[in-house]
mmCIF file with all atom_site columns, C-alpha atoms in Angstrom:
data_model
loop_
_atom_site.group_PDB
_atom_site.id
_atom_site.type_symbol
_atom_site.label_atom_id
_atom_site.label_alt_id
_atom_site.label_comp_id
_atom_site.label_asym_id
_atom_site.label_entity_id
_atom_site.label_seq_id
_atom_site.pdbx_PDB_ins_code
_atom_site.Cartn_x
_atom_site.Cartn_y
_atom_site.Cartn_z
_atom_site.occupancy
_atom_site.B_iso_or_equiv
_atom_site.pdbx_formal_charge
_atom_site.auth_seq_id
_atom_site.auth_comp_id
_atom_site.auth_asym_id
_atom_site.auth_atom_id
_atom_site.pdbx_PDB_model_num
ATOM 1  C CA . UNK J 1 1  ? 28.833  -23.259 -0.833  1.00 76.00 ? 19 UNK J CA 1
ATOM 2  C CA . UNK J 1 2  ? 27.381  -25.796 -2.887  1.00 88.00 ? 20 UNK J CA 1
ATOM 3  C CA . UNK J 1 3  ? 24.221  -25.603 -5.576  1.00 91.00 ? 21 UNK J CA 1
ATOM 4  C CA . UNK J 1 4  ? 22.377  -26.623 -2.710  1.00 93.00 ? 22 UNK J CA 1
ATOM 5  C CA . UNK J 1 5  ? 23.252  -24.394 -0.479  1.00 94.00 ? 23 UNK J CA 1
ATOM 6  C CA . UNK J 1 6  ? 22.803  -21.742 -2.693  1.00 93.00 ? 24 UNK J CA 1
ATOM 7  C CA . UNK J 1 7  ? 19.613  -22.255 -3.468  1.00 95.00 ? 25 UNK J CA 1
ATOM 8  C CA . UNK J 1 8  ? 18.652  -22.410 0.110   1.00 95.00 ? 26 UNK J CA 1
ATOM 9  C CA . UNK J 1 9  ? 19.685  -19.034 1.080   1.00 96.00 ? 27 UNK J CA 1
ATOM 10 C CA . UNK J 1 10 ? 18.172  -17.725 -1.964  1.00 96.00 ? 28 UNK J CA 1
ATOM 11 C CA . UNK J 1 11 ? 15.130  -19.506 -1.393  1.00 96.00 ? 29 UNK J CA 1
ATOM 12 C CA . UNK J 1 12 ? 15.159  -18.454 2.389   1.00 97.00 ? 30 UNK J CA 1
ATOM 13 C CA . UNK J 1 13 ? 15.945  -14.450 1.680   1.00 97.00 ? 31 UNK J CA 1
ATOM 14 C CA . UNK J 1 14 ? 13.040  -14.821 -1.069  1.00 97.00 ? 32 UNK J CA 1
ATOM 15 C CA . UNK J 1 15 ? 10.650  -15.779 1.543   1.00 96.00 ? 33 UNK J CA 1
ATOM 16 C CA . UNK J 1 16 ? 11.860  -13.657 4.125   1.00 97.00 ? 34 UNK J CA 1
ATOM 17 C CA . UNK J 1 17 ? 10.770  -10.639 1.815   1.00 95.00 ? 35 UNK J CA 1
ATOM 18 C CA . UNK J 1 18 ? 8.093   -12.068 0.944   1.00 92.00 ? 36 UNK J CA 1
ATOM 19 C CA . UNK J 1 19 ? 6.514   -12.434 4.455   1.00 93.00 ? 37 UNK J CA 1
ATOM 20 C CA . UNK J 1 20 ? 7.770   -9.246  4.733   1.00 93.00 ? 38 UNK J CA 1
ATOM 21 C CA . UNK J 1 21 ? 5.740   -7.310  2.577   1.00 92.00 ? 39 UNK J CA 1
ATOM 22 C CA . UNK J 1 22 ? 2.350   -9.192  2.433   1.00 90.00 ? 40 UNK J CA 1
ATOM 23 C CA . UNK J 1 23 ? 1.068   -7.399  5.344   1.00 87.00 ? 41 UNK J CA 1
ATOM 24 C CA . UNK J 1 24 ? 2.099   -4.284  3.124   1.00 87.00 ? 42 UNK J CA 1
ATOM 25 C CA . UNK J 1 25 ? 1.047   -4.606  -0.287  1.00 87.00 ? 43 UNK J CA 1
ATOM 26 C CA . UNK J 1 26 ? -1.174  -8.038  -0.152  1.00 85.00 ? 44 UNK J CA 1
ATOM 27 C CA . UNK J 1 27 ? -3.191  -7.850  2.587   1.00 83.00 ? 45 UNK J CA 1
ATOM 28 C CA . UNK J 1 28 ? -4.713  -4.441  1.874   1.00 82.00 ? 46 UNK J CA 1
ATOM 29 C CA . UNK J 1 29 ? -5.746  -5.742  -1.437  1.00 84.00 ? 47 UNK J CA 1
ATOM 30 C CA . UNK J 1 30 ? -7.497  -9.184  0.151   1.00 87.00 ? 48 UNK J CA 1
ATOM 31 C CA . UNK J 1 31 ? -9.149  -6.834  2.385   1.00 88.00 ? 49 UNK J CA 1
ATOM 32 C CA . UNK J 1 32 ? -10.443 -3.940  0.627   1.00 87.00 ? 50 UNK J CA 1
ATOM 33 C CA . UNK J 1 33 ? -13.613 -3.079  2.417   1.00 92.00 ? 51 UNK J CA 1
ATOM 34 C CA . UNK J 1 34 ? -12.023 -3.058  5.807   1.00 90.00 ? 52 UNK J CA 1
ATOM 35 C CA . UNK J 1 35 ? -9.650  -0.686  5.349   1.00 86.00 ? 53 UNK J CA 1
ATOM 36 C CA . UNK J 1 36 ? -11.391 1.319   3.516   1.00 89.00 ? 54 UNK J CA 1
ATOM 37 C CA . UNK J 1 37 ? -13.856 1.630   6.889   1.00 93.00 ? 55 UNK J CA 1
ATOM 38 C CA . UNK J 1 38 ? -10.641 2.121   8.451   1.00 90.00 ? 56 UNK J CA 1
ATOM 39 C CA . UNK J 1 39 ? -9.688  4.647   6.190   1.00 89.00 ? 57 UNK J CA 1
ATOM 40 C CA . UNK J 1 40 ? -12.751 6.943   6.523   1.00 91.00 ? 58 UNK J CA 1
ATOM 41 C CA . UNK J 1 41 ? -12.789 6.400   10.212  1.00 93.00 ? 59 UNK J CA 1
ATOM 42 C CA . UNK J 1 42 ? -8.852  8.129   10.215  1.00 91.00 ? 60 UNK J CA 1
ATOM 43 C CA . UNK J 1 43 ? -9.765  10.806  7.815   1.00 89.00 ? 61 UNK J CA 1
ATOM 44 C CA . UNK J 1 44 ? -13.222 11.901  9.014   1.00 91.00 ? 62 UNK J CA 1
ATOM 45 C CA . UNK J 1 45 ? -11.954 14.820  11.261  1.00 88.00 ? 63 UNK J CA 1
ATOM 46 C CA . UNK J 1 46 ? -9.772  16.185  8.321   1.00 88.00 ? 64 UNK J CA 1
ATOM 47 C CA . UNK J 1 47 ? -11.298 18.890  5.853   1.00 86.00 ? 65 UNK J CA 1
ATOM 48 C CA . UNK J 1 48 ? -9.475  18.965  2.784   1.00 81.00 ? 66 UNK J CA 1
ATOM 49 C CA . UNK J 1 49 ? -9.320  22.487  1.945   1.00 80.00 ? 67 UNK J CA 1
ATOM 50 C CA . UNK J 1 50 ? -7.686  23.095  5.265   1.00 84.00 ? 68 UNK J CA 1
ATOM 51 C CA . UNK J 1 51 ? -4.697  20.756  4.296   1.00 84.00 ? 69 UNK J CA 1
ATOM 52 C CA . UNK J 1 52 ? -4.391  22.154  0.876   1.00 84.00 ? 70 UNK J CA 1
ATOM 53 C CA . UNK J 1 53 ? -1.433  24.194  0.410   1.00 84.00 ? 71 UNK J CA 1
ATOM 54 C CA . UNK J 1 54 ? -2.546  27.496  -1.170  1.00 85.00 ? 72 UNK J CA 1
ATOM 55 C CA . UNK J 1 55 ? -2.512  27.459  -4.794  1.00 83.00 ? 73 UNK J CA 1
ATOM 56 C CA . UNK J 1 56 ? -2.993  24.141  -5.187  1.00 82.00 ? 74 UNK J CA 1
ATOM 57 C CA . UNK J 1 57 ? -5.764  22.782  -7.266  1.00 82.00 ? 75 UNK J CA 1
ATOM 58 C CA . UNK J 1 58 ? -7.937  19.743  -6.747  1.00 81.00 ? 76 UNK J CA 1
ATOM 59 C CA . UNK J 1 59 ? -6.911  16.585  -8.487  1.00 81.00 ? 77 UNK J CA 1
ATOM 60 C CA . UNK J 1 60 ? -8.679  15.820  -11.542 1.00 81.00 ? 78 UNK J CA 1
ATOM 61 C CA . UNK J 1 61 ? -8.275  12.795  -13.845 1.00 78.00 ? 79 UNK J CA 1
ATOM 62 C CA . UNK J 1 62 ? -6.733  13.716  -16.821 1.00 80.00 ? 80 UNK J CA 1
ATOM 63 C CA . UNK J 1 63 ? -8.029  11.034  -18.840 1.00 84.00 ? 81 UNK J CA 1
ATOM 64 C CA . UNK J 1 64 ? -11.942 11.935  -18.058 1.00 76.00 ? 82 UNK J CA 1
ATOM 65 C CA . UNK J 1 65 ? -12.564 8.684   -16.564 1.00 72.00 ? 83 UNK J CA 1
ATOM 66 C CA . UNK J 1 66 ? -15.204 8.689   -13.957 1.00 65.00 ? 84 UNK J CA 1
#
């Protein structure tokens, strides 16, 4: 293939990722209050304690930010 060529295909699989993942990692980010609605609307049957394996303790930062 030529420079051109190259470049092309490389420039085409670079984009092809790229419109891949947006909807993944970039879109959530644009749109943070939505799915955070979203978010509480899927998790507000679920009681944490119940999903807890045994043992386990809660998360805590270990930095003491708040």
């Amino acid at each position: 293939l030529s420079r051109k060529g190259r470049r092309d295909i490389f420039g085409c699989m670079a984009f092809l990722l790229g419109a891949a993942f947006y909807p993944i990692d970039f879109a959530p980010l644009m749109r943070n209050e939505e799915y955070k609605l979203e978010k509480a609307i899927n998790r507000s049957g679920i009681v944490q304690e119940d999903v807890r394996p045994p043992g386990l303790k809660v998360w805590s930062d270990p930095f003491g930010r708040e």
